[in-house]
């Protein structure tokens, strides 16, 4: 069962990487068109992911969310959701 779910998830990841483009051929709005004009040519999807993982608050959020999930069970999932909510509240203050 887990192999099927893993296989489907891997297939979907491969399809997303292949099908999705960096930008659409035509911008969906004037604001997006202006955004494309102002964006530097070296900005990329991979660069934004790298920038995201260099953000300390995001890394702490990922660690906080994933740590309680190691034991499994419903209680751990509820605890993880509470941690995420608490972390997001901390970020807003």
PDB file of C-alpha atoms in Angstrom:
ATOM      1  CA  UNK A   1       0.000   0.000   0.000  1.00  0.00           C
ATOM      2  CA  UNK A   2       2.754   2.444   0.937  1.00  0.00           C
ATOM      3  CA  UNK A   3       4.651   1.635  -2.239  1.00  0.00           C
ATOM      4  CA  UNK A   4       1.605   2.536  -4.332  1.00  0.00           C
ATOM      5  CA  UNK A   5       1.201   5.884  -2.571  1.00  0.00           C
ATOM      6  CA  UNK A   6       4.937   6.556  -2.916  1.00  0.00           C
ATOM      7  CA  UNK A   7       4.824   5.654  -6.603  1.00  0.00           C
ATOM      8  CA  UNK A   8       1.845   7.924  -7.278  1.00  0.00           C
ATOM      9  CA  UNK A   9       3.492  10.802  -5.384  1.00  0.00           C
ATOM     10  CA  UNK A  10       6.726  10.314  -7.331  1.00  0.00           C
ATOM     11  CA  UNK A  11       4.838  10.204 -10.632  1.00  0.00           C
ATOM     12  CA  UNK A  12       2.994  13.428  -9.775  1.00  0.00           C
ATOM     13  CA  UNK A  13       6.273  15.121  -8.819  1.00  0.00           C
ATOM     14  CA  UNK A  14       7.837  14.131 -12.139  1.00  0.00           C
ATOM     15  CA  UNK A  15       4.790  15.390 -14.039  1.00  0.00           C
ATOM     16  CA  UNK A  16       4.897  18.727 -12.200  1.00  0.00           C
ATOM     17  CA  UNK A  17       8.592  19.150 -13.016  1.00  0.00           C
ATOM     18  CA  UNK A  18       8.038  18.307 -16.692  1.00  0.00           C
ATOM     19  CA  UNK A  19       4.714  20.071 -17.357  1.00  0.00           C
ATOM     20  CA  UNK A  20       4.958  23.329 -15.415  1.00  0.00           C
ATOM     21  CA  UNK A  21       6.920  26.086 -17.077  1.00  0.00           C
ATOM     22  CA  UNK A  22       8.829  28.934 -15.489  1.00  0.00           C
ATOM     23  CA  UNK A  23       6.339  31.503 -16.831  1.00  0.00           C
ATOM     24  CA  UNK A  24       3.217  31.357 -18.958  1.00  0.00           C
ATOM     25  CA  UNK A  25       3.491  32.500 -22.560  1.00  0.00           C
ATOM     26  CA  UNK A  26       1.148  35.431 -21.928  1.00  0.00           C
ATOM     27  CA  UNK A  27       0.887  37.110 -18.516  1.00  0.00           C
ATOM     28  CA  UNK A  28      -2.530  36.717 -16.861  1.00  0.00           C
ATOM     29  CA  UNK A  29      -2.841  40.407 -15.934  1.00  0.00           C
ATOM     30  CA  UNK A  30      -1.229  43.804 -16.405  1.00  0.00           C
ATOM     31  CA  UNK A  31       0.223  43.656 -12.917  1.00  0.00           C
ATOM     32  CA  UNK A  32       1.867  40.324 -13.682  1.00  0.00           C
ATOM     33  CA  UNK A  33       3.179  41.732 -16.968  1.00  0.00           C
ATOM     34  CA  UNK A  34       4.782  44.601 -15.053  1.00  0.00           C
ATOM     35  CA  UNK A  35       6.163  42.133 -12.534  1.00  0.00           C
ATOM     36  CA  UNK A  36       7.787  40.153 -15.354  1.00  0.00           C
ATOM     37  CA  UNK A  37       9.317  43.350 -16.719  1.00  0.00           C
ATOM     38  CA  UNK A  38      10.784  44.314 -13.335  1.00  0.00           C
ATOM     39  CA  UNK A  39      12.070  40.848 -12.436  1.00  0.00           C
ATOM     40  CA  UNK A  40      15.745  40.233 -12.957  1.00  0.00           C
ATOM     41  CA  UNK A  41      16.593  37.629 -15.603  1.00  0.00           C
ATOM     42  CA  UNK A  42      18.501  35.460 -13.117  1.00  0.00           C
ATOM     43  CA  UNK A  43      15.408  34.911 -10.904  1.00  0.00           C
ATOM     44  CA  UNK A  44      14.230  31.321 -11.134  1.00  0.00           C
ATOM     45  CA  UNK A  45      12.043  28.755  -9.458  1.00  0.00           C
ATOM     46  CA  UNK A  46      15.033  26.899  -8.062  1.00  0.00           C
ATOM     47  CA  UNK A  47      16.500  30.143  -6.744  1.00  0.00           C
ATOM     48  CA  UNK A  48      13.295  30.924  -4.869  1.00  0.00           C
ATOM     49  CA  UNK A  49      13.315  27.461  -3.259  1.00  0.00           C
ATOM     50  CA  UNK A  50      16.940  27.949  -2.178  1.00  0.00           C
ATOM     51  CA  UNK A  51      16.023  31.370  -0.736  1.00  0.00           C
ATOM     52  CA  UNK A  52      13.113  29.781   1.119  1.00  0.00           C
ATOM     53  CA  UNK A  53      15.363  27.214   2.800  1.00  0.00           C
ATOM     54  CA  UNK A  54      17.834  29.946   3.774  1.00  0.00           C
ATOM     55  CA  UNK A  55      15.001  31.649   5.682  1.00  0.00           C
ATOM     56  CA  UNK A  56      15.496  30.676   9.339  1.00  0.00           C
ATOM     57  CA  UNK A  57      11.813  31.085  10.253  1.00  0.00           C
ATOM     58  CA  UNK A  58      10.767  28.686   7.490  1.00  0.00           C
ATOM     59  CA  UNK A  59      13.365  26.093   8.524  1.00  0.00           C
ATOM     60  CA  UNK A  60      12.190  26.318  12.142  1.00  0.00           C
ATOM     61  CA  UNK A  61       8.589  25.881  11.007  1.00  0.00           C
ATOM     62  CA  UNK A  62       9.493  22.758   9.010  1.00  0.00           C
ATOM     63  CA  UNK A  63      11.419  21.286  11.942  1.00  0.00           C
ATOM     64  CA  UNK A  64       8.593  22.117  14.352  1.00  0.00           C
ATOM     65  CA  UNK A  65       6.040  20.502  12.078  1.00  0.00           C
ATOM     66  CA  UNK A  66       8.033  17.359  11.311  1.00  0.00           C
ATOM     67  CA  UNK A  67       9.456  16.560  14.758  1.00  0.00           C
ATOM     68  CA  UNK A  68       6.226  15.332  16.408  1.00  0.00           C
ATOM     69  CA  UNK A  69       5.232  13.342  13.327  1.00  0.00           C
ATOM     70  CA  UNK A  70       8.031  10.826  13.846  1.00  0.00           C
ATOM     71  CA  UNK A  71       6.043   8.757  16.365  1.00  0.00           C
ATOM     72  CA  UNK A  72       2.886   8.567  14.291  1.00  0.00           C
ATOM     73  CA  UNK A  73      -0.632   8.277  15.631  1.00  0.00           C
ATOM     74  CA  UNK A  74      -3.464  10.743  15.887  1.00  0.00           C
ATOM     75  CA  UNK A  75      -2.154  12.426  19.024  1.00  0.00           C
ATOM     76  CA  UNK A  76       1.121  13.298  17.291  1.00  0.00           C
ATOM     77  CA  UNK A  77      -0.708  14.717  14.281  1.00  0.00           C
ATOM     78  CA  UNK A  78      -2.814  16.960  16.507  1.00  0.00           C
ATOM     79  CA  UNK A  79       0.333  18.072  18.296  1.00  0.00           C
ATOM     80  CA  UNK A  80       1.986  18.878  14.976  1.00  0.00           C
ATOM     81  CA  UNK A  81      -0.968  20.988  13.860  1.00  0.00           C
ATOM     82  CA  UNK A  82      -0.871  22.896  17.153  1.00  0.00           C
ATOM     83  CA  UNK A  83       2.856  23.517  16.657  1.00  0.00           C
ATOM     84  CA  UNK A  84       2.253  24.881  13.169  1.00  0.00           C
ATOM     85  CA  UNK A  85      -0.519  27.152  14.387  1.00  0.00           C
ATOM     86  CA  UNK A  86       1.654  28.400  17.246  1.00  0.00           C
ATOM     87  CA  UNK A  87       4.585  29.024  14.929  1.00  0.00           C
ATOM     88  CA  UNK A  88       2.435  30.953  12.494  1.00  0.00           C
ATOM     89  CA  UNK A  89       1.057  33.105  15.317  1.00  0.00           C
ATOM     90  CA  UNK A  90       4.601  33.807  16.501  1.00  0.00           C
ATOM     91  CA  UNK A  91       5.503  34.945  12.998  1.00  0.00           C
ATOM     92  CA  UNK A  92       2.615  37.420  12.893  1.00  0.00           C
ATOM     93  CA  UNK A  93       3.617  39.078  16.178  1.00  0.00           C
TER      94      UNK A  93
END
